[in-house]
Short mmCIF file of C-alpha atoms in Angstrom, two decimals:
data_model
loop_
_atom_site.label_atom_id
_atom_site.label_comp_id
_atom_site.label_asym_id
_atom_site.label_seq_id
_atom_site.Cartn_x
_atom_site.Cartn_y
_atom_site.Cartn_z
CA MET A 1079 -40.46 -84.88 -17.93
CA ILE A 1080 -39.83 -81.23 -17.06
CA GLU A 1081 -39.71 -81.95 -13.32
CA ASN A 1082 -36.81 -84.37 -13.89
CA ILE A 1083 -34.51 -81.62 -15.18
CA PRO A 1084 -31.49 -81.64 -12.84
CA GLY A 1085 -31.47 -78.68 -10.49
CA LEU A 1086 -34.98 -77.48 -11.36
CA SER A 1087 -36.34 -78.04 -7.86
CA ALA A 1088 -33.71 -75.69 -6.40
CA ARG A 1089 -34.61 -73.02 -8.96
CA ARG A 1090 -38.30 -73.40 -8.16
CA GLY A 1091 -37.45 -72.88 -4.51
CA ALA A 1092 -35.45 -69.75 -5.33
CA PHE A 1093 -38.35 -68.43 -7.42
CA LYS A 1094 -40.79 -68.98 -4.54
CA LEU A 1095 -38.40 -67.28 -2.14
CA LEU A 1096 -37.92 -64.23 -4.36
CA SER A 1097 -41.61 -63.89 -5.13
CA SER A 1098 -42.32 -63.90 -1.38
CA VAL A 1099 -39.84 -61.05 -0.88
CA LEU A 1100 -40.55 -58.92 -3.95
CA TRP A 1101 -44.27 -59.46 -4.43
CA GLN A 1102 -45.53 -60.29 -0.94
CA HIS A 1103 -42.99 -58.10 0.90
CA ARG A 1104 -41.99 -60.83 3.34
CA PRO A 1105 -38.46 -60.74 4.84
CA LEU A 1106 -36.19 -63.37 3.36
CA ASP A 1107 -35.58 -65.21 6.62
CA MET A 1108 -39.31 -65.40 7.35
CA ALA A 1109 -40.04 -66.79 3.88
CA LEU A 1110 -37.33 -69.46 3.89
CA ASP A 1111 -39.07 -72.43 5.48
CA ARG A 1112 -42.23 -72.25 3.39
CA ALA A 1113 -40.52 -71.42 0.10
CA LEU A 1114 -37.83 -74.08 0.47
CA HIS A 1115 -40.00 -76.77 2.05
CA GLY A 1116 -38.78 -80.18 0.95
CA LEU A 1117 -35.37 -78.98 -0.20
CA GLU A 1118 -32.35 -80.32 1.64
CA GLY A 1119 -28.60 -79.92 1.61
CA PRO A 1120 -27.08 -78.62 -1.64
CA ASP A 1121 -30.45 -77.84 -3.27
CA ARG A 1122 -31.53 -75.69 -0.32
CA ALA A 1123 -28.17 -73.90 -0.24
CA LEU A 1124 -28.31 -73.27 -4.01
CA ALA A 1125 -31.85 -71.87 -3.82
CA ARG A 1126 -30.85 -69.46 -1.10
CA ALA A 1127 -27.67 -68.42 -2.93
CA ILE A 1128 -29.59 -67.68 -6.14
CA ALA A 1129 -32.15 -65.61 -4.24
CA SER A 1130 -29.52 -63.68 -2.26
CA HIS A 1131 -27.38 -62.81 -5.28
CA THR A 1132 -30.46 -61.82 -7.27
CA LEU A 1133 -31.40 -59.30 -4.57
CA ARG A 1134 -27.87 -57.94 -4.26
CA TRP A 1135 -27.42 -57.30 -7.99
CA MET A 1136 -31.01 -56.71 -9.05
CA VAL A 1137 -30.61 -53.14 -10.33
CA ASP A 1138 -27.69 -54.20 -12.55
CA PHE A 1139 -29.59 -57.25 -13.77
CA ASP A 1140 -32.62 -55.13 -14.65
CA MET A 1141 -30.47 -52.73 -16.68
CA ALA A 1142 -29.04 -55.64 -18.66
CA ILE A 1143 -32.49 -57.16 -19.24
CA ASP A 1144 -34.01 -53.85 -20.34
CA GLY A 1145 -31.18 -53.36 -22.82
CA CYS A 1146 -32.29 -56.50 -24.62
CA THR A 1147 -36.02 -55.79 -25.00
CA ARG A 1148 -37.85 -53.24 -27.16
CA LYS A 1149 -40.36 -52.63 -24.36
CA PRO A 1150 -39.43 -53.10 -20.69
CA LEU A 1151 -41.00 -56.04 -18.94
CA PRO A 1152 -43.20 -55.12 -15.97
CA HIS A 1153 -41.21 -55.23 -12.74
CA ASP A 1154 -43.60 -57.83 -11.33
CA ALA A 1155 -43.54 -59.98 -14.47
CA ARG A 1156 -42.70 -63.63 -13.96
CA ALA A 1157 -40.37 -63.51 -16.96
CA ARG A 1158 -38.34 -60.66 -15.45
CA LEU A 1159 -37.86 -62.56 -12.19
CA VAL A 1160 -36.77 -65.68 -14.06
CA LEU A 1161 -34.25 -63.63 -16.04
CA ARG A 1162 -32.90 -62.00 -12.88
CA MET A 1163 -32.36 -65.45 -11.36
CA ALA A 1164 -30.67 -66.66 -14.54
CA LEU A 1165 -28.22 -63.76 -14.51
CA ALA A 1166 -27.40 -64.39 -10.85
CA GLN A 1167 -26.39 -67.90 -11.86
CA LEU A 1168 -24.51 -66.89 -15.01
CA TRP A 1169 -22.61 -63.87 -13.73
CA VAL A 1170 -22.21 -64.47 -10.00
CA LEU A 1171 -22.37 -68.22 -9.40
CA LYS A 1172 -20.73 -69.00 -12.77
CA THR A 1173 -23.23 -71.75 -13.57
CA PRO A 1174 -22.81 -73.28 -17.07
CA ALA A 1175 -25.05 -71.58 -19.61
CA HIS A 1176 -26.82 -74.77 -20.67
CA ALA A 1177 -27.85 -75.49 -17.08
CA VAL A 1178 -29.13 -71.93 -16.64
CA VAL A 1179 -31.24 -72.02 -19.81
CA SER A 1180 -32.65 -75.51 -19.24
CA THR A 1181 -33.84 -74.61 -15.71
CA ALA A 1182 -35.01 -71.07 -16.53
CA LEU A 1183 -37.48 -71.80 -19.35
CA PRO A 1184 -39.75 -74.17 -17.35
CA LEU A 1185 -40.13 -71.45 -14.68
CA VAL A 1186 -41.65 -69.07 -17.24
CA GLU A 1187 -44.65 -71.43 -17.50
CA ALA A 1188 -47.28 -69.77 -19.73
CA GLY A 1189 -45.19 -66.62 -20.14
CA PRO A 1190 -43.03 -65.48 -23.06
CA ARG A 1191 -40.53 -68.33 -23.31
CA ARG A 1192 -39.23 -67.18 -26.67
CA LEU A 1193 -38.44 -63.73 -25.28
CA VAL A 1194 -36.68 -65.18 -22.24
CA HIS A 1195 -34.69 -67.57 -24.42
CA GLY A 1196 -33.71 -64.72 -26.73
CA VAL A 1197 -32.61 -62.39 -23.92
CA LEU A 1198 -30.58 -65.12 -22.27
CA GLY A 1199 -28.99 -66.10 -25.56
CA ARG A 1200 -27.92 -62.54 -26.27
CA LEU A 1201 -26.52 -61.97 -22.78
CA ILE A 1202 -24.64 -65.26 -22.88
CA ARG A 1203 -23.04 -64.35 -26.21
CA GLU A 1204 -22.04 -60.89 -24.96
CA GLU A 1205 -20.10 -62.39 -21.98
CA HIS A 1206 -21.15 -59.55 -19.71
CA VAL A 1207 -18.96 -58.70 -16.69
CA LEU A 1208 -20.51 -57.23 -13.56
CA PRO A 1209 -19.02 -54.00 -12.15
CA ALA A 1210 -17.00 -54.05 -8.96
CA VAL A 1211 -19.74 -52.13 -7.13
CA PRO A 1212 -23.44 -52.95 -7.58
CA LEU A 1213 -26.01 -50.23 -8.15
CA LEU A 1214 -28.27 -49.44 -5.21
CA PRO A 1215 -32.04 -49.30 -5.75
CA GLU A 1216 -33.85 -46.02 -5.42
CA PRO A 1217 -34.54 -44.11 -3.28
CA TYR A 1218 -31.47 -45.34 -1.41
CA ALA A 1219 -28.90 -44.53 -4.12
CA THR A 1220 -29.84 -40.85 -4.16
CA ARG A 1221 -30.66 -40.56 -0.46
CA TRP A 1222 -27.37 -42.00 0.78
CA GLN A 1223 -25.29 -39.94 -1.62
CA GLU A 1224 -26.97 -36.82 -0.25
CA THR A 1225 -26.60 -37.96 3.38
CA TYR A 1226 -23.13 -39.52 3.42
CA GLY A 1227 -21.45 -38.31 0.23
CA ILE A 1228 -20.61 -40.13 -2.99
CA ASP A 1229 -17.60 -42.06 -1.65
CA MET A 1230 -19.36 -43.34 1.46
CA ALA A 1231 -22.48 -44.25 -0.51
CA GLU A 1232 -20.28 -46.25 -2.87
CA SER A 1233 -18.70 -48.07 0.08
CA ILE A 1234 -22.20 -48.94 1.34
CA ALA A 1235 -23.08 -50.30 -2.11
CA ARG A 1236 -19.87 -52.33 -2.15
CA ALA A 1237 -20.82 -53.82 1.22
CA THR A 1238 -24.04 -55.28 -0.22
CA VAL A 1239 -22.00 -58.01 -1.92
CA MET A 1240 -19.60 -58.52 0.97
CA GLU A 1241 -19.79 -61.83 2.80
CA ALA A 1242 -20.48 -61.06 6.44
CA PRO A 1243 -17.91 -62.61 8.82
CA LEU A 1244 -18.69 -64.25 12.15
CA ASP A 1245 -18.19 -62.01 15.19
CA ILE A 1246 -17.85 -63.81 18.51
CA VAL A 1247 -18.32 -62.19 21.94
CA PHE A 1248 -16.82 -63.89 24.98
CA ARG A 1249 -18.67 -64.33 28.24
CA SER A 1250 -15.63 -63.33 30.32
CA ASN A 1251 -11.95 -62.49 30.12
CA GLU A 1252 -11.19 -66.03 31.24
CA ASP A 1253 -13.27 -67.47 28.39
CA GLU A 1254 -11.48 -65.23 25.91
CA ALA A 1255 -8.09 -66.34 27.18
CA ARG A 1256 -9.17 -70.01 27.03
CA TRP A 1257 -10.96 -70.15 23.69
CA ALA A 1258 -9.66 -67.33 21.48
CA PRO A 1259 -6.44 -69.19 20.57
CA GLU A 1260 -8.45 -72.24 19.48
CA LEU A 1261 -10.91 -70.18 17.46
CA GLY A 1262 -8.23 -68.15 15.74
CA GLY A 1263 -9.49 -65.14 13.82
CA GLU A 1264 -8.73 -61.50 14.52
CA ARG A 1265 -9.31 -59.54 17.73
CA LEU A 1266 -11.16 -56.41 16.61
CA ALA A 1267 -12.10 -55.19 20.08
CA PRO A 1268 -11.69 -56.29 23.70
CA GLY A 1269 -13.72 -59.42 24.38
CA MET A 1270 -14.43 -60.41 20.78
CA VAL A 1271 -12.83 -62.04 17.75
CA ARG A 1272 -13.83 -62.11 14.09
CA LEU A 1273 -13.72 -65.27 11.97
CA MET A 1274 -13.64 -64.75 8.21
CA GLU A 1275 -14.11 -68.45 7.52
CA TRP A 1276 -16.11 -71.01 9.49
CA GLN A 1277 -18.50 -73.88 9.03
CA GLY A 1278 -21.06 -74.97 11.60
CA VAL A 1279 -21.27 -72.46 14.48
CA GLU A 1280 -22.25 -75.18 16.94
CA GLU A 1281 -19.11 -77.15 16.09
CA LEU A 1282 -16.73 -74.30 16.89
CA PRO A 1283 -14.57 -74.58 20.05
CA GLY A 1284 -16.25 -73.22 23.17
CA TYR A 1285 -19.81 -73.13 21.83
CA GLY A 1286 -20.96 -76.16 23.79
CA GLU A 1287 -19.32 -74.78 26.92
CA GLY A 1288 -21.33 -71.54 26.59
CA ALA A 1289 -18.14 -69.49 26.44
CA TRP A 1290 -19.37 -67.11 23.72
CA TRP A 1291 -22.19 -66.06 21.43
CA VAL A 1292 -22.43 -64.60 17.92
CA GLN A 1293 -23.04 -60.83 17.62
CA ASP A 1294 -21.97 -58.34 14.97
CA VAL A 1295 -19.29 -55.97 16.20
CA ALA A 1296 -21.49 -52.91 15.69
CA ALA A 1297 -24.42 -54.53 17.50
CA GLN A 1298 -22.19 -54.97 20.55
CA LEU A 1299 -21.68 -51.24 21.02
CA PRO A 1300 -25.05 -50.19 22.56
CA ALA A 1301 -24.63 -52.51 25.55
CA ARG A 1302 -20.98 -51.51 25.92
CA LEU A 1303 -21.91 -47.82 25.87
CA VAL A 1304 -24.55 -48.10 28.60
CA ASN A 1305 -21.71 -49.09 30.97
CA ALA A 1306 -23.73 -51.48 33.12
CA LYS A 1307 -22.28 -52.06 36.58
CA PRO A 1308 -22.62 -55.16 38.79
CA GLY A 1309 -25.93 -55.11 40.64
CA GLU A 1310 -27.49 -52.31 38.59
CA ARG A 1311 -31.10 -52.70 37.48
CA VAL A 1312 -30.98 -52.71 33.69
CA ALA A 1313 -33.60 -53.40 31.00
CA ASP A 1314 -32.94 -54.56 27.46
CA LEU A 1315 -36.02 -53.39 25.54
CA CYS A 1316 -36.89 -55.05 22.21
CA ALA A 1317 -34.31 -57.58 23.35
CA ALA A 1318 -34.45 -60.46 20.87
CA PRO A 1319 -32.30 -62.12 19.63
CA GLY A 1320 -30.56 -61.40 22.93
CA GLY A 1321 -26.92 -60.52 22.35
CA LYS A 1322 -27.23 -57.32 24.36
CA THR A 1323 -29.02 -59.15 27.18
CA LEU A 1324 -26.07 -61.54 27.38
CA GLN A 1325 -23.59 -58.65 27.44
CA LEU A 1326 -25.44 -56.89 30.25
CA ALA A 1327 -25.78 -60.11 32.26
CA ALA A 1328 -22.09 -60.89 31.77
CA ALA A 1329 -21.31 -57.44 33.21
CA GLY A 1330 -23.06 -58.50 36.42
CA ALA A 1331 -26.19 -56.35 36.05
CA SER A 1332 -29.65 -57.46 37.14
CA VAL A 1333 -31.22 -57.66 33.68
CA THR A 1334 -34.78 -57.80 32.41
CA ALA A 1335 -35.13 -58.63 28.71
CA VAL A 1336 -38.42 -57.40 27.24
CA ASP A 1337 -39.69 -58.32 23.79
CA VAL A 1338 -43.13 -58.44 22.23
CA SER A 1339 -42.47 -61.83 20.61
CA GLU A 1340 -42.63 -64.94 22.79
CA ALA A 1341 -41.08 -67.00 20.00
CA ARG A 1342 -38.09 -64.67 19.69
CA LEU A 1343 -37.69 -64.57 23.48
CA ARG A 1344 -37.30 -68.34 23.50
CA ARG A 1345 -34.07 -67.86 21.60
CA VAL A 1346 -32.91 -65.42 24.29
CA THR A 1347 -33.73 -67.98 26.99
CA GLU A 1348 -31.88 -70.73 25.12
CA ASN A 1349 -28.74 -68.59 24.90
CA LEU A 1350 -28.97 -67.66 28.57
CA GLU A 1351 -29.17 -71.34 29.47
CA ARG A 1352 -26.28 -72.25 27.18
CA THR A 1353 -24.00 -69.53 28.53
CA GLY A 1354 -25.06 -69.95 32.17
CA LEU A 1355 -25.99 -66.27 32.44
CA ALA A 1356 -29.05 -65.00 34.29
CA ALA A 1357 -31.73 -62.54 33.18
CA GLU A 1358 -35.49 -62.24 33.55
CA THR A 1359 -37.41 -62.45 30.27
CA VAL A 1360 -40.78 -60.73 29.76
CA ALA A 1361 -42.96 -61.19 26.68
CA ARG A 1362 -44.68 -57.81 26.43
CA ASP A 1363 -44.92 -54.71 24.30
CA ALA A 1364 -42.11 -52.54 25.67
CA ARG A 1365 -44.39 -49.49 25.45
CA LYS A 1366 -46.64 -51.06 28.11
CA TRP A 1367 -44.11 -52.79 30.36
CA LYS A 1368 -43.56 -51.21 33.78
CA ALA A 1369 -40.48 -51.92 35.84
CA PRO A 1370 -41.12 -52.89 39.48
CA GLU A 1371 -38.79 -50.05 40.53
CA PRO A 1372 -36.88 -47.29 38.73
CA LEU A 1373 -34.07 -48.54 36.51
CA ASP A 1374 -30.43 -47.52 36.48
CA ALA A 1375 -29.98 -48.07 32.77
CA ILE A 1376 -31.80 -49.14 29.60
CA VAL A 1377 -30.69 -50.37 26.21
CA LEU A 1378 -33.35 -49.67 23.57
CA ASP A 1379 -32.49 -51.21 20.21
CA ALA A 1380 -35.72 -50.11 18.58
CA PRO A 1381 -37.57 -51.68 15.64
CA CYS A 1382 -36.47 -49.93 12.47
CA SER A 1383 -36.07 -50.22 8.71
CA ALA A 1384 -32.91 -52.34 9.29
CA THR A 1385 -31.19 -50.86 6.24
CA GLY A 1386 -27.88 -51.10 8.09
CA THR A 1387 -28.02 -54.91 7.93
CA LEU A 1388 -27.89 -55.09 4.13
CA ARG A 1389 -24.75 -57.28 4.14
CA ARG A 1390 -26.64 -60.04 5.94
CA HIS A 1391 -30.11 -59.26 4.65
CA PRO A 1392 -30.00 -58.31 0.96
CA ASP A 1393 -33.80 -58.27 0.89
CA VAL A 1394 -34.08 -55.23 3.16
CA LEU A 1395 -33.68 -52.66 0.37
CA HIS A 1396 -36.51 -54.26 -1.60
CA LEU A 1397 -39.07 -54.53 1.19
CA LYS A 1398 -42.00 -52.16 1.26
CA GLY A 1399 -41.75 -51.68 5.03
CA ALA A 1400 -38.21 -50.29 4.80
CA ARG A 1401 -39.46 -47.49 2.53
CA ASN A 1402 -42.48 -46.44 4.61
CA LEU A 1403 -40.87 -44.94 7.68
CA LYS A 1404 -43.87 -43.19 9.23
CA PRO A 1405 -45.19 -46.15 11.30
CA LEU A 1406 -41.66 -46.96 12.48
CA LEU A 1407 -40.93 -43.36 13.44
CA GLU A 1408 -44.09 -43.18 15.53
CA LEU A 1409 -43.29 -46.50 17.24
CA GLN A 1410 -39.72 -45.43 18.00
CA ALA A 1411 -40.87 -42.15 19.54
CA GLU A 1412 -43.40 -43.96 21.74
CA LEU A 1413 -40.75 -46.45 22.88
CA ILE A 1414 -38.25 -43.70 23.70
CA ASP A 1415 -40.74 -41.64 25.68
CA HIS A 1416 -41.97 -44.62 27.68
CA ALA A 1417 -38.48 -45.99 28.33
CA LEU A 1418 -37.23 -42.71 29.76
CA LYS A 1419 -40.04 -42.74 32.32
CA LEU A 1420 -38.71 -46.07 33.61
CA LEU A 1421 -35.34 -44.55 34.59
CA ARG A 1422 -34.43 -43.14 37.97
CA PRO A 1423 -33.20 -39.53 37.97
CA GLY A 1424 -29.66 -39.73 36.68
CA GLY A 1425 -30.38 -43.03 34.94
CA ARG A 1426 -29.06 -43.48 31.42
CA MET A 1427 -30.35 -45.00 28.21
CA VAL A 1428 -28.65 -45.93 24.95
CA TYR A 1429 -31.00 -45.61 21.99
CA ALA A 1430 -29.94 -47.56 18.91
CA VAL A 1431 -31.30 -48.51 15.50
CA CYS A 1432 -29.66 -50.64 12.80
CA SER A 1433 -30.79 -48.14 10.19
CA LEU A 1434 -28.95 -45.81 7.84
CA GLU A 1435 -31.84 -43.34 7.74
CA PRO A 1436 -31.30 -40.04 9.63
CA GLU A 1437 -35.05 -39.87 10.36
CA GLU A 1438 -34.72 -42.94 12.58
CA GLY A 1439 -31.52 -41.75 14.24
CA GLU A 1440 -30.38 -38.14 14.39
CA ARG A 1441 -33.80 -36.61 13.67
CA GLN A 1442 -35.47 -38.90 16.22
CA ILE A 1443 -33.12 -37.74 18.99
CA GLU A 1444 -33.41 -34.08 17.99
CA ALA A 1445 -37.20 -34.36 18.22
CA LEU A 1446 -36.93 -36.04 21.62
CA LEU A 1447 -34.73 -33.29 23.05
CA GLU A 1448 -37.13 -30.68 21.72
CA ARG A 1449 -40.20 -32.20 23.38
CA ASN A 1450 -38.59 -33.45 26.60
CA LYS A 1451 -36.54 -30.95 28.57
CA ASP A 1452 -35.86 -33.48 31.36
CA VAL A 1453 -33.49 -35.42 29.13
CA ALA A 1454 -29.93 -34.58 28.12
CA LEU A 1455 -27.43 -36.13 25.74
CA ASP A 1456 -24.46 -37.84 27.35
CA PRO A 1457 -21.80 -37.52 24.63
CA ILE A 1458 -20.02 -40.73 23.65
CA ALA A 1459 -16.25 -40.38 23.71
CA PRO A 1460 -14.20 -41.88 20.85
CA GLU A 1461 -12.25 -44.14 23.21
CA GLU A 1462 -15.47 -45.84 24.36
CA THR A 1463 -15.87 -47.82 21.14
CA GLY A 1464 -12.95 -50.12 21.82
CA GLY A 1465 -11.09 -49.06 18.70
CA ILE A 1466 -14.00 -49.81 16.35
CA GLU A 1467 -14.26 -47.38 13.42
CA VAL A 1468 -17.27 -45.08 13.83
CA LEU A 1469 -18.54 -41.66 12.75
CA HIS A 1470 -18.67 -39.34 15.78
CA SER A 1471 -20.90 -36.28 15.60
CA PRO A 1472 -20.20 -32.97 17.36
CA GLU A 1473 -23.36 -33.61 19.41
CA GLY A 1474 -21.90 -36.83 20.82
CA TRP A 1475 -23.90 -39.52 19.05
CA LEU A 1476 -22.29 -41.95 16.66
CA ARG A 1477 -22.85 -44.01 13.53
CA THR A 1478 -21.37 -47.10 11.98
CA LEU A 1479 -21.81 -47.75 8.25
CA PRO A 1480 -21.59 -51.07 6.37
CA GLY A 1481 -18.65 -49.83 4.30
CA MET A 1482 -16.48 -49.34 7.39
CA LEU A 1483 -13.86 -52.00 8.17
CA ALA A 1484 -14.24 -53.00 4.52
CA ASP A 1485 -10.83 -54.70 4.43
CA LYS A 1486 -11.87 -56.85 7.39
CA GLY A 1487 -15.41 -57.83 6.34
CA GLY A 1488 -17.41 -54.71 7.18
CA LEU A 1489 -19.96 -54.29 9.95
CA ASP A 1490 -23.64 -53.48 10.37
CA GLY A 1491 -24.85 -49.90 10.09
CA PHE A 1492 -26.09 -48.43 13.40
CA PHE A 1493 -27.03 -45.13 14.96
CA MET A 1494 -26.48 -44.76 18.74
CA ALA A 1495 -27.06 -42.00 21.25
CA ARG A 1496 -26.73 -42.04 25.05
CA LEU A 1497 -29.26 -40.09 27.09
CA VAL A 1498 -29.55 -39.21 30.76
CA ARG A 1499 -32.75 -38.53 32.63
CA GLN A 1500 -32.19 -35.41 34.66
CA ALA A 1501 -33.54 -34.80 38.12
CA PRO A 1502 -36.84 -32.87 38.09
#
């Protein structure tokens, strides 16, 4: 029986997962539960690994596949997706060839099995070796070379196959002193350590005591840069999953976390309860939320294309939504304009997006300053980043790119700018 082929169920799960991402344009994390329903333990882990490596190396896989066929397969052909998955197993996971072939052919179903078998046979015989740096899909390959230069674009591409480390932020100096020695790792900035190797997060020392939470080093910067003081009224807009809310609460501010998703806010509440920190949570569209009184500071980590998170989310470069920026740009502008009205005169806001696209960062702030003369940039000084590598602009905003800190595991790509509402 075909269904009794060892490992086939994991491959079927990977196929469902990839078809959800590539054909239905669903984010990988959102597609996981349905696509991998019924898979447990090693099979579930294998399915996810196949899908992730397929997305990371897809342009290279497609070049190899097209070199073996007289006429290119359609990009949405079932046979092409099966071949991509097979190459992820052969060239990245180093799965034995016989296991790859025996589990690939049943996935073709009524498609061209002979063609798939022939392509796989040829590529197995050729003993292909992947390059050190994967090719980026278009339009990103060209766009990022033009924006950041060839060397930086290559470092971004290299980061797509980099395993993201675990960054831990401590609730207090006392917690850092107590738990950092037990956790080990490397101290990249004050109040945080990076672990290159770990197993279950919940089993790590200090987790049960609420002494820390997980947050990428770049994602920590917006809350650091807003410089929240004890007792200040601060809002974290678009707050989920809540790392910035925890930072602001740990600084002693009176925090309101606003997010449109009740489900995502539940995760914020759970982390507040675990860490013993206090913040109000409000499930509401941040464009419509009104603060009871003017705020001292706001952190706005706006919805965006999320291209800066490609280390953790290899699907992002293949999602339709990441390529169509117009709806996101309009949403970001609305959020910025509304948020600034919530500030007292002299109040400050850090605007951030985990995107590598200038339209969502630099151009968005330039447009804001053009249409709103009551707002000024508050330049971010190099020493404010706690020693984290960043790109500082002459205007005073900053960027992180996934290729930075490459020898230490990289970091997410972010744009950040600090703004001040001036007195009328």
